[in-house]
CSV table of C-alpha atoms and ligand atoms in Angstrom, one decimal:
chain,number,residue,atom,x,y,z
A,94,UNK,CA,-9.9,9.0,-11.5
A,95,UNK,CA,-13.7,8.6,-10.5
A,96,UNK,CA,-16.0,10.8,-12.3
A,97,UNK,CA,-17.7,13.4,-10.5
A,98,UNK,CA,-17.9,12.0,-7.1
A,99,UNK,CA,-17.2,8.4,-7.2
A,100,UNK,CA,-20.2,7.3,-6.3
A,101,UNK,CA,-19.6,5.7,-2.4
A,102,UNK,CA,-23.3,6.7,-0.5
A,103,UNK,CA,-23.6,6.0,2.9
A,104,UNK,CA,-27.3,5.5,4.3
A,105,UNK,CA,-26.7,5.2,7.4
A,106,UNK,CA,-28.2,1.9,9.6
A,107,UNK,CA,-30.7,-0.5,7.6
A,108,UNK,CA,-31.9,-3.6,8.9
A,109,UNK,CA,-30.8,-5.8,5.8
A,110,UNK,CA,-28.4,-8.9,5.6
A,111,UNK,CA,-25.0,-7.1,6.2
A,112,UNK,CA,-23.8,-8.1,2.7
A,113,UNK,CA,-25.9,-9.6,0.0
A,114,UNK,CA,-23.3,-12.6,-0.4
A,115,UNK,CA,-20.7,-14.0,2.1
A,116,UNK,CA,-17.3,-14.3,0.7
A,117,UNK,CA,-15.7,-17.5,1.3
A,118,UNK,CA,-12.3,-16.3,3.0
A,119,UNK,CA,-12.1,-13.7,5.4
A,120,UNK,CA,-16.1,-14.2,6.8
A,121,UNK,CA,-19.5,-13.3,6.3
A,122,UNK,CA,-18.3,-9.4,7.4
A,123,UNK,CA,-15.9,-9.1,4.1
A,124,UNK,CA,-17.3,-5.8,2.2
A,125,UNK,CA,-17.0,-7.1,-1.6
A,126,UNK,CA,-17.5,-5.3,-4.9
A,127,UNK,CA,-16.4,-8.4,-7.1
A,128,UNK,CA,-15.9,-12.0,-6.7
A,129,UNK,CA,-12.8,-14.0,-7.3
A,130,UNK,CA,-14.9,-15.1,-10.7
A,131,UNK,CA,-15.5,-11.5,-12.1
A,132,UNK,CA,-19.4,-11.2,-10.9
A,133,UNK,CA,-20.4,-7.5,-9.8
A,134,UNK,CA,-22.0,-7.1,-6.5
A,135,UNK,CA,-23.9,-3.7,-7.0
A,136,UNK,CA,-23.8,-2.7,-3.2
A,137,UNK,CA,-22.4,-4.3,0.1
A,138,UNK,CA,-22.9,-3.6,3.7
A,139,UNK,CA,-20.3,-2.6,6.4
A,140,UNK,CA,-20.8,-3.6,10.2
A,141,UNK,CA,-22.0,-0.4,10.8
A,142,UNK,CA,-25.2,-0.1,8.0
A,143,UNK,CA,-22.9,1.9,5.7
A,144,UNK,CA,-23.7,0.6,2.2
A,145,UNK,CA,-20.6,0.8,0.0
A,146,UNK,CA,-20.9,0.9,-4.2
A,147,UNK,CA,-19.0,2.3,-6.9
A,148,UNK,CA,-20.1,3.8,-10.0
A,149,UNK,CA,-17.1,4.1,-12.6
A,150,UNK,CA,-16.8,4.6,-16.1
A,151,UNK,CA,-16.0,2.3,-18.6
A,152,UNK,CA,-12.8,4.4,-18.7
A,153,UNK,CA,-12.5,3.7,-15.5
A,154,UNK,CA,-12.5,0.8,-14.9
A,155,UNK,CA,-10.2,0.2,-17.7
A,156,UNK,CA,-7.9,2.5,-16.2
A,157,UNK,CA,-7.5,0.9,-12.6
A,158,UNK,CA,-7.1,-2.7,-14.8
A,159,UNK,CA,-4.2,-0.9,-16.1
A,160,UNK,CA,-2.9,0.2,-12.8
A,161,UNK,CA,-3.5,-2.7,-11.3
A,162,UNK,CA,-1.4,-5.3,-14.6
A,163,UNK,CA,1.2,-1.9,-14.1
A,164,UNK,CA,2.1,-2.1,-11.0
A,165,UNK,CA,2.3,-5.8,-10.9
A,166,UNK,CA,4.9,-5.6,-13.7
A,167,UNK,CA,7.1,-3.4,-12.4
A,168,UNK,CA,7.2,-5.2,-8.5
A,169,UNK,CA,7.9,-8.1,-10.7
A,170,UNK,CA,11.3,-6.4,-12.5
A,171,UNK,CA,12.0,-4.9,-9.3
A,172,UNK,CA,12.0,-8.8,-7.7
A,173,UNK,CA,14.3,-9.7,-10.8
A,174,UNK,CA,16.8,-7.2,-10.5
A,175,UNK,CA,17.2,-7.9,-6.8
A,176,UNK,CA,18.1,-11.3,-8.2
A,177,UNK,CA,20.5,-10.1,-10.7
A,178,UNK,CA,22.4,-7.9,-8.0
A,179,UNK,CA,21.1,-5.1,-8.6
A,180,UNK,CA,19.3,-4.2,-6.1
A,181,UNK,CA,19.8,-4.6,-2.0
A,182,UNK,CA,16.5,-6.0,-1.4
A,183,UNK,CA,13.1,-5.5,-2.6
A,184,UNK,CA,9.7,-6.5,-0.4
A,185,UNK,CA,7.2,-7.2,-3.6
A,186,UNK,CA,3.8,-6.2,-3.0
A,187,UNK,CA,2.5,-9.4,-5.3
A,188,UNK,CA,-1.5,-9.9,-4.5
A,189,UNK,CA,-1.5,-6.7,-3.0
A,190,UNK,CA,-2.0,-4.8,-5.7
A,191,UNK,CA,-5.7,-4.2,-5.1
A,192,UNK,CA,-5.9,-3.2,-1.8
A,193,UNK,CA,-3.2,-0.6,-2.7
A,194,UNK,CA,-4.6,0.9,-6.0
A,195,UNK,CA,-7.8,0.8,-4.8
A,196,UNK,CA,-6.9,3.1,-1.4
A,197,UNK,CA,-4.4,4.8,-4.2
A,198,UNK,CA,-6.8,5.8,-5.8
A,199,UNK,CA,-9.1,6.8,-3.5
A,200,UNK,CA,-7.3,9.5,-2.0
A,201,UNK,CA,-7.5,13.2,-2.9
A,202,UNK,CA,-5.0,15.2,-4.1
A,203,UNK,CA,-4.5,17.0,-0.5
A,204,UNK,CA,-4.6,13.6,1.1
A,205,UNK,CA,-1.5,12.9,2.8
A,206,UNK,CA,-0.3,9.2,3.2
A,207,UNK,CA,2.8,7.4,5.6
A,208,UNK,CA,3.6,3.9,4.0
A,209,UNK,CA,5.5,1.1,5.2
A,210,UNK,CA,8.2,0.0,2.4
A,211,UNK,CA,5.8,-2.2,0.0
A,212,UNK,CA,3.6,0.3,-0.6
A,213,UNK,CA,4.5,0.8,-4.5
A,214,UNK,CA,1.2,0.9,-5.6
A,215,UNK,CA,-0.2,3.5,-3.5
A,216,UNK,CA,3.2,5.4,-4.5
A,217,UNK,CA,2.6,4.8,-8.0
A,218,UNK,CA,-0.8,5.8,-7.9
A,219,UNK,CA,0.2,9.2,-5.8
A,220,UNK,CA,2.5,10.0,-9.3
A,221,UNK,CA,5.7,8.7,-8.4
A,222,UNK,CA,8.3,7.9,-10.8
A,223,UNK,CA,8.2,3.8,-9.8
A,224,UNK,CA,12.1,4.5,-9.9
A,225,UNK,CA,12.5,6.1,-6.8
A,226,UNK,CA,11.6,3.6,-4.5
A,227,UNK,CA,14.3,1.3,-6.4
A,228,UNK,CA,17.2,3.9,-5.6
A,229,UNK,CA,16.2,3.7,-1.9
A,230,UNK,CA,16.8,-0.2,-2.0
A,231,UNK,CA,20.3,-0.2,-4.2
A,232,UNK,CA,21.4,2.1,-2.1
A,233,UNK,CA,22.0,4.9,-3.8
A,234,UNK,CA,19.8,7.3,-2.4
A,235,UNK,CA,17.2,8.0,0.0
A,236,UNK,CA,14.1,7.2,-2.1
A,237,UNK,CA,14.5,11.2,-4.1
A,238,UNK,CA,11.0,12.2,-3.6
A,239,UNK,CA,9.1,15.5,-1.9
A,240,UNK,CA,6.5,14.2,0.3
A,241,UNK,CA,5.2,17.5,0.5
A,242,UNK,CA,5.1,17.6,-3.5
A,243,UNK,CA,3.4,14.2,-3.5
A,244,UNK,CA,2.2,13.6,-0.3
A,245,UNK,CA,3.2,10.4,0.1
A,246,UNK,CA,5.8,10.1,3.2
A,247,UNK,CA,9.2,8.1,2.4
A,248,UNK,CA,9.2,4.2,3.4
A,249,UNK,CA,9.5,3.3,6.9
A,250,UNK,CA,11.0,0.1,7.6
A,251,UNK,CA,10.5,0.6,11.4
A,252,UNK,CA,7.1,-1.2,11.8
A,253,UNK,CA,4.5,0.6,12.8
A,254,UNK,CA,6.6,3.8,13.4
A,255,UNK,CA,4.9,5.9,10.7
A,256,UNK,CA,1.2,5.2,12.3
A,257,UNK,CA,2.7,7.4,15.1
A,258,UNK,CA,4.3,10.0,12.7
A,259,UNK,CA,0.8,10.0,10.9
A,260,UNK,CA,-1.5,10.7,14.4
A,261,UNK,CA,0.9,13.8,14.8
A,262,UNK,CA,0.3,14.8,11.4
A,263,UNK,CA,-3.3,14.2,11.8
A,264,UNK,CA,-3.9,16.2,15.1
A,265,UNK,CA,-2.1,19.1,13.5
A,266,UNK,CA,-4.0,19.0,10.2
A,267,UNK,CA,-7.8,19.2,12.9
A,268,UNK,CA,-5.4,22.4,14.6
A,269,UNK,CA,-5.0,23.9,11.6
A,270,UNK,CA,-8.6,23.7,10.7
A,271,UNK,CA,-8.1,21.8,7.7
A,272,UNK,CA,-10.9,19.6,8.0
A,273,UNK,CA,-14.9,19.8,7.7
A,274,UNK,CA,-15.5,20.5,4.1
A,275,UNK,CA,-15.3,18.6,0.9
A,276,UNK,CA,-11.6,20.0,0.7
A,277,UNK,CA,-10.7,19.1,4.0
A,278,UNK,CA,-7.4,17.3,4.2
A,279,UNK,CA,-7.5,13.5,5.4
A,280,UNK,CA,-4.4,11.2,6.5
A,281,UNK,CA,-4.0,7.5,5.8
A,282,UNK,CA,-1.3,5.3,7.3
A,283,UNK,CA,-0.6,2.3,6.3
A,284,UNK,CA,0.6,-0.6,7.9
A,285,UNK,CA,0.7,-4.5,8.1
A,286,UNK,CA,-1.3,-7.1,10.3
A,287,UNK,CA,2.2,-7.9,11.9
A,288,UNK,CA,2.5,-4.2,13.1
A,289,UNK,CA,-1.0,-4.4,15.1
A,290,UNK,CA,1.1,-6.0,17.9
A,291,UNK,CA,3.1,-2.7,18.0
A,292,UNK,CA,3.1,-0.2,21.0
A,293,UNK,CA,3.3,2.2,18.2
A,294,UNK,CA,0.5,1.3,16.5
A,295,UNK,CA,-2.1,0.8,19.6
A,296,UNK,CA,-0.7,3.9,20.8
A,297,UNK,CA,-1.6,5.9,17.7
A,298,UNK,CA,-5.0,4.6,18.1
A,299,UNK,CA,-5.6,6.0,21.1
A,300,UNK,CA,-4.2,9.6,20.1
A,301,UNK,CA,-6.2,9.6,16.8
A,302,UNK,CA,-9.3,8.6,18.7
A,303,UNK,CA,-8.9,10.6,21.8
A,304,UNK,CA,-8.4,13.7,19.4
A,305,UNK,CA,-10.7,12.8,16.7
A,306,UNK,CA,-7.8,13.1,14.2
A,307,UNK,CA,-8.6,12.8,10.7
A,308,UNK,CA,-6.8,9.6,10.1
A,309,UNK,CA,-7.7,6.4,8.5
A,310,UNK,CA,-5.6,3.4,9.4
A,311,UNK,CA,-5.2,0.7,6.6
A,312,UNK,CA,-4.1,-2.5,7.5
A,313,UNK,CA,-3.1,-4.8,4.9
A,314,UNK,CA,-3.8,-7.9,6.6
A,315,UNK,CA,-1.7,-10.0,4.0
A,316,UNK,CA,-1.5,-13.3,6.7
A,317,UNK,CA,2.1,-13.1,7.4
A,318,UNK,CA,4.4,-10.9,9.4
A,319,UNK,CA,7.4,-12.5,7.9
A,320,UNK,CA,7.1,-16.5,8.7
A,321,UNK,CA,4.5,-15.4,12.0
A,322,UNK,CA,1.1,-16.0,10.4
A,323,UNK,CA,-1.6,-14.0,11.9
A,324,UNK,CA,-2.7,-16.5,14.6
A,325,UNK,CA,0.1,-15.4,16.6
A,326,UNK,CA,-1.3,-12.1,16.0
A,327,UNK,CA,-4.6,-12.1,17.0
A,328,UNK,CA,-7.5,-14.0,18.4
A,329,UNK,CA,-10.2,-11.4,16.8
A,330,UNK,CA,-10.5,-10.1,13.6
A,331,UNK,CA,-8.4,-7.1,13.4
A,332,UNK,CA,-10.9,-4.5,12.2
A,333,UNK,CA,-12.6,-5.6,15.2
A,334,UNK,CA,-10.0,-4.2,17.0
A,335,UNK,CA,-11.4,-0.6,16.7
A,336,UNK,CA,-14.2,-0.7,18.9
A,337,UNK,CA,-12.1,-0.9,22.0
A,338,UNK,CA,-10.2,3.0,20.9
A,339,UNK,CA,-13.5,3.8,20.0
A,340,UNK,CA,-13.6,4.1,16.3
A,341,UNK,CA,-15.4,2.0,13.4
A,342,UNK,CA,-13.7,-0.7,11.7
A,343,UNK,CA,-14.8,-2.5,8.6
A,344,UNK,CA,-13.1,-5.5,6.5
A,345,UNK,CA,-12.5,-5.4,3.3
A,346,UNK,CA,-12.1,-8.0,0.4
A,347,UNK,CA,-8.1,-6.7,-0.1
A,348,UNK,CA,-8.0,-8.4,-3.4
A,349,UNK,CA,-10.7,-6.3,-5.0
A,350,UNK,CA,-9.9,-3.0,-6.3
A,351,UNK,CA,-13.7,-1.9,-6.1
A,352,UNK,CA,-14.5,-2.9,-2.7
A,353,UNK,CA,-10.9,-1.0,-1.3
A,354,UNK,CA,-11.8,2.2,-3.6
A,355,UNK,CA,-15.0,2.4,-2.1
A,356,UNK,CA,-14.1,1.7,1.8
A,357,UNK,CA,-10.9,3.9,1.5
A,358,UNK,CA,-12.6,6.7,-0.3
A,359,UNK,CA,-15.7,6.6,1.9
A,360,UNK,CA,-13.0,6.6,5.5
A,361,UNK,CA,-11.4,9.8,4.3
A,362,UNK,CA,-14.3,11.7,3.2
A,363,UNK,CA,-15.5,11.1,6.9
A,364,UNK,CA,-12.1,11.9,7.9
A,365,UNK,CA,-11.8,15.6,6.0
A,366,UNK,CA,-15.3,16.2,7.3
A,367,UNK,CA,-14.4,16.0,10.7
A,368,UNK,CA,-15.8,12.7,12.0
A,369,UNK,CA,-12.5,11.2,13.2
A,370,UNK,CA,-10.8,8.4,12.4
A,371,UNK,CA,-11.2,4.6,11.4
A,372,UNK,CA,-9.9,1.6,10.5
A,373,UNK,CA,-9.8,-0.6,7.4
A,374,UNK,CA,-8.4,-4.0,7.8
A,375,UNK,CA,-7.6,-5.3,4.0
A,376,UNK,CA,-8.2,-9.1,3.7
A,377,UNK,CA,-5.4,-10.1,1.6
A,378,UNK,CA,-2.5,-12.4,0.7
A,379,UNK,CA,1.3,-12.1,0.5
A,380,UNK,CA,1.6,-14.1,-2.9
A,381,UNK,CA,5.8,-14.0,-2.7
A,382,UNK,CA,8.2,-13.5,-0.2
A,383,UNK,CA,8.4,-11.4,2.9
A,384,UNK,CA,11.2,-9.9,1.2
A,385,UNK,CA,14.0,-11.3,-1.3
A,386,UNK,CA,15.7,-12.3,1.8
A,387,UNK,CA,13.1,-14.6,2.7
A,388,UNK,CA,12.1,-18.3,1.8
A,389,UNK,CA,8.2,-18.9,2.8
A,390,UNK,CA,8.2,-22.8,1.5
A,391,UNK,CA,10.0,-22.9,5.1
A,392,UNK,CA,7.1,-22.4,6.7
A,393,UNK,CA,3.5,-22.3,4.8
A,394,UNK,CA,2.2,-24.6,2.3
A,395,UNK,CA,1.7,-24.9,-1.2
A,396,UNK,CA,-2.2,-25.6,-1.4
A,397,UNK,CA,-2.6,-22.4,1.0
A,398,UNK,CA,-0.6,-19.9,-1.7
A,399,UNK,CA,-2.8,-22.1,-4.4
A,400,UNK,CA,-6.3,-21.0,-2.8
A,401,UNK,CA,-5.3,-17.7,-3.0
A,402,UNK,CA,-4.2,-17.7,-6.4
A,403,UNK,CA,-8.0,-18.5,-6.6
A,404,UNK,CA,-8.8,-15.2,-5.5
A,405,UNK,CA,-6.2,-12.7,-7.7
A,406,UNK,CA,-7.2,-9.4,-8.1
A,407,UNK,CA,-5.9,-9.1,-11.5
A,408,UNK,CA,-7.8,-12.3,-12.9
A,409,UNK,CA,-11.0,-11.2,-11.4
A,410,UNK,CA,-11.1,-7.6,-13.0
A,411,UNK,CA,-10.0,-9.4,-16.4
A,412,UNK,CA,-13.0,-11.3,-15.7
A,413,UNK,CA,-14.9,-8.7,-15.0
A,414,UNK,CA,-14.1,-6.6,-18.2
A,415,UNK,CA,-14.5,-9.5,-20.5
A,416,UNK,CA,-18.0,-10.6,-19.1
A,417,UNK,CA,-19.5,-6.5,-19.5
A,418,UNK,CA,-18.3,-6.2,-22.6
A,419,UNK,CA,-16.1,-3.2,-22.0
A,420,UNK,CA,-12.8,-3.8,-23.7
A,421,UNK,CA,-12.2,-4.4,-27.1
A,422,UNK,CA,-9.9,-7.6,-28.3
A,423,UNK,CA,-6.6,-5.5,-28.3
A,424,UNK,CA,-7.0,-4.2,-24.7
A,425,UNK,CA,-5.3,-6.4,-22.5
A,426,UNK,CA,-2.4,-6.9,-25.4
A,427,UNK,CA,-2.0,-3.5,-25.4
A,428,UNK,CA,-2.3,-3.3,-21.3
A,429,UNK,CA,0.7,-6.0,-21.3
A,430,UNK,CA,2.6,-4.5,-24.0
A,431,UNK,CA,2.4,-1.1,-22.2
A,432,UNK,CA,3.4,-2.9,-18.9
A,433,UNK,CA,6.5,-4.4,-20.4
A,434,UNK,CA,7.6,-1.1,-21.9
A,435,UNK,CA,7.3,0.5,-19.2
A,436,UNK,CA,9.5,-2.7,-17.0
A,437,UNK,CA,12.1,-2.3,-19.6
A,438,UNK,CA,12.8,1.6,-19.1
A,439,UNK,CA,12.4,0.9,-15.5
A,440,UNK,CA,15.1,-1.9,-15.9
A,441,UNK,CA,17.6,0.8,-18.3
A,442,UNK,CA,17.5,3.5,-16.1
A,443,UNK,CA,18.0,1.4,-12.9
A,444,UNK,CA,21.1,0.2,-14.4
A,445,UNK,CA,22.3,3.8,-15.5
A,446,UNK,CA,22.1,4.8,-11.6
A,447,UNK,CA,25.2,6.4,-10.9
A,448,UNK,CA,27.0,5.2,-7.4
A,449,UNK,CA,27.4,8.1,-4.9
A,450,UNK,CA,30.6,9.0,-3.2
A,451,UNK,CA,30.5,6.8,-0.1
A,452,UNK,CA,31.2,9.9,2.3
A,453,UNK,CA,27.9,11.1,0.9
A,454,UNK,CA,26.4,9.3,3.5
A,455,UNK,CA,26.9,11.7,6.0
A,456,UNK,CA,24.9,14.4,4.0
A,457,UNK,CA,21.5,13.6,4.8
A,458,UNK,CA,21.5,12.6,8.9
A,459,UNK,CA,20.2,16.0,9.9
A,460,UNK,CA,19.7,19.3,8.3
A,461,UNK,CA,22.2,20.7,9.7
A,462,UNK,CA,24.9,18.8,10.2
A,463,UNK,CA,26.7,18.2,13.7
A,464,UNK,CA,30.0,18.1,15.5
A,465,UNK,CA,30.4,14.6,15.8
A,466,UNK,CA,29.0,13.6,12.6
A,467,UNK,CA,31.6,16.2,10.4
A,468,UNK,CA,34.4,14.4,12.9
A,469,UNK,CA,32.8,10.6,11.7
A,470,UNK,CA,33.1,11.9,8.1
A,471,UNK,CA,36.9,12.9,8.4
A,472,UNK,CA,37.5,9.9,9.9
A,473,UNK,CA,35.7,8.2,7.3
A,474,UNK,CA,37.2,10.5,4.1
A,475,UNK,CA,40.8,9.2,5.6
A,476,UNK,CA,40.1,5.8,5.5
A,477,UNK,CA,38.7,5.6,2.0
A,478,UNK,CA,42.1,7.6,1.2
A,479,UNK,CA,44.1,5.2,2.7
A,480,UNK,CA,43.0,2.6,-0.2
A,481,UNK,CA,44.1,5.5,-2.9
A,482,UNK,CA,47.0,4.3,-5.2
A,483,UNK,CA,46.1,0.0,-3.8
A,484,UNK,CA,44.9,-2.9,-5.9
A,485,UNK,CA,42.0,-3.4,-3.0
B,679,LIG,C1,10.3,-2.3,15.2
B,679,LIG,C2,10.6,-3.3,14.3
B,679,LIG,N1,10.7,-4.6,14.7
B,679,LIG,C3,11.0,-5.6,13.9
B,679,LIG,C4,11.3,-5.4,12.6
B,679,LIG,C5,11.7,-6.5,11.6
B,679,LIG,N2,10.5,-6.7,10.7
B,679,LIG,C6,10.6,-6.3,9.4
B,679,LIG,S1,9.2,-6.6,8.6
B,679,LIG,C7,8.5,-7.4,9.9
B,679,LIG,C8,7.1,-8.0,9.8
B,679,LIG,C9,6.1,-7.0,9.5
B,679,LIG,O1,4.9,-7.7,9.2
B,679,LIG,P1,3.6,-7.0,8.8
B,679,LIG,O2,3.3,-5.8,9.7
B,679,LIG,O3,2.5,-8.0,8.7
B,679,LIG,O4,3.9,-6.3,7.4
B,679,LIG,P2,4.2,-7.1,6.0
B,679,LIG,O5,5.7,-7.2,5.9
B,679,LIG,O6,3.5,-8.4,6.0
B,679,LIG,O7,3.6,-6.2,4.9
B,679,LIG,C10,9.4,-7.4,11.0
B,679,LIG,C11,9.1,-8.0,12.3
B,679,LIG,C12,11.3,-4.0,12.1
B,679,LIG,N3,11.6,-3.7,10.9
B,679,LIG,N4,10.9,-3.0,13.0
B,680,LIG,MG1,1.8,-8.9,7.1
């Protein structure tokens, strides 16, 4: 997506102000790229010295603007299907979409990445049909795609389990000797501020660091783990947390594609080169619902959910674009015209998903199959033929 290399330089320790303006949420150590009201900030500095920038195209630039409005649009039929019944559940990834396209894009194509299950714009991104992930919550199917093909493991709804399956991935990608050159390979799990208070997750910090795996840990710190906000979490600032397994950490502005890009993408190149792992704690907001099974008026505030509106990631590229000039009147129609295509044919061909065989569940436990689970599936095929010929 980035031309040539995308432009991320790290020079190392300098004794300037650690970023040339404090964000107003999230503190003073928030690496930014673009304010809430579209401004540019050419370079910012981590808590280590690294100075992060970007250097797109107008293409570019354009193009993660479409990614960002795309992405958006199709959480937001997924949302609406749920509510039409067609779908199980659906955990929408609105005000999120920045962190996620920005460390989206910022992988490499032999970058390998373990999600939670609202990671749809890292998955989109990663050239998944935005269908899949839909089949997996109505229930038809296990999600459908190759994370080898794509590299992009399937949702885990365990929390924090896939950090764990990522450090074992990681340690055997340094075994292998896959790392050290600008082809190396690099890991990147994601995973939620809730899941910080995992065993799994502390636990895969210690084997990443302790082996120097090439793993970067992304934390979408998006306030809420369900209705616990992050209080109940933490009494530091997660990134924070690093230091104690030994590894740098750095906050990032989470609503600003930019500042995410250049963090993420600046993580894993350390990462294939053999420096180890880190951690990026992505300042953001949960602007819906934990899930479609969830109601958050129950328990946070209006004004709070307005102040963040403040802050979209989608307003402030818009900004952005209008302010430098680099769009022409009929872009963002034609962005939002392309968007709601796209939602429609999502919507068609969601609808058109054919229902498996209910003993089909069976199929997929392990490769192999096993005693008891061919006796569960006979026992199961007789009871669904027991309704054969009945009006229920
Ligand atoms: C091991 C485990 N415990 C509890 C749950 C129930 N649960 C589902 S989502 C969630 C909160 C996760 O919060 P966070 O890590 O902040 O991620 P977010 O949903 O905010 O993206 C919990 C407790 C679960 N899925 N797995
Ligand atoms: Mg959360």
């Amino acid at each position: 997506m980035a031309k040539g290399d995308p432009g991320v330089t790290s020079r190392g320790r300098r004794a300037a102000p650690r970023s040339k303006r404090a964000a107003d949420a999230g503190g003073p150590e928030l690496v930014q790229l673009l304010t809430p009201e579209g401004e540019r900030i050419e370079s910012a500095l981590g808590p280590d010295g690294t100075e992060y920038r970007v250097d797109f195209t107008d293409e570019e630039y354009r193009g993660l603007y479409r990614d960002l409005v795309l992405v958006r649009k199709l959480d937001a039929e997924a949302t609406a299907l749920q509510r039409q019944g067609e779908l199980g559940l659906w955990a929408s990834l609105l005000g999120q979409e920045a962190a996620q396209v920005g460390a989206g894009r910022a992988l490499r194509t032999q970058d390998m990445a373990f999600p939670t299950y609202r990671e749809h714009g890292v998955l989109y991104c990663r050239g998944i049909d935005p269908i899949m992930p839909l089949g997996l919550f109505r229930g038809v199917d296990q999600g459908g795609w190759d994370p080898n093909e794509f590299k992009f493991n399937m949702y885990t709804i365990v929390i924090g389990a896939q950090t764990l399956h990522a450090a074992g991935y990681a340690m055997g990608v340094a075994m292998d000797g896959k790392t050290g050159g600008d082809d190396g390979e690099a890991v990147i799990a994601f995973f939620g501020d809730g899941a910080t208070s995992q065993g799994d997750v502390n636990e895969s910090f210690v084997w990443a660091s302790v082996f120097n795996a090439p793993l970067v840990f992304f934390c979408q710190n998006n306030q809420y783990a369900i209705s616990e906000p992050l209080e109940r979490q933490t009494r530091v600032p997660l990134y924070k947390r690093a230091g104690g397994f030994g590894f740098p950490g750095v906050r990032v502005d989470g609503n600003d594609v930019l500042a995410s890009y250049a963090v993420t993408r600046h993580a894993m190149d350390n990462a294939r080169h053999g420096q180890g792992p880190s951690l990026i704690e992505a300042y953001t907001y949960r602007m819906g619902a934990h899930t479609t099974s969830d109601d958050p008026t129950r328990y946070r505030i209006a004004s709070e959910v307005e102040a963040w509106q403040a802050k979209d990631p989608i307003a402030r590229m818009k900004a952005f674009l209008t302010k430098q000039q680099i769009v022409d009147e009929s872009f963002f129609a034609d962005v939002d015209e392309q968007a709601r295509t796209e939602s429609v044919h999502l919507r068609e061909r969601v609808l058109a998903m054919p229902d498996p065989q209910p003993v089909t569940m069976f199929d997929h436990v392990y490769p192999n199959g096993s005693p008891e689970l061919d006796e569960q599936r006979e026992q199961f095929s007789k009871y669904m033929a027991s309704f054969e010929g009945s009006a229920h």
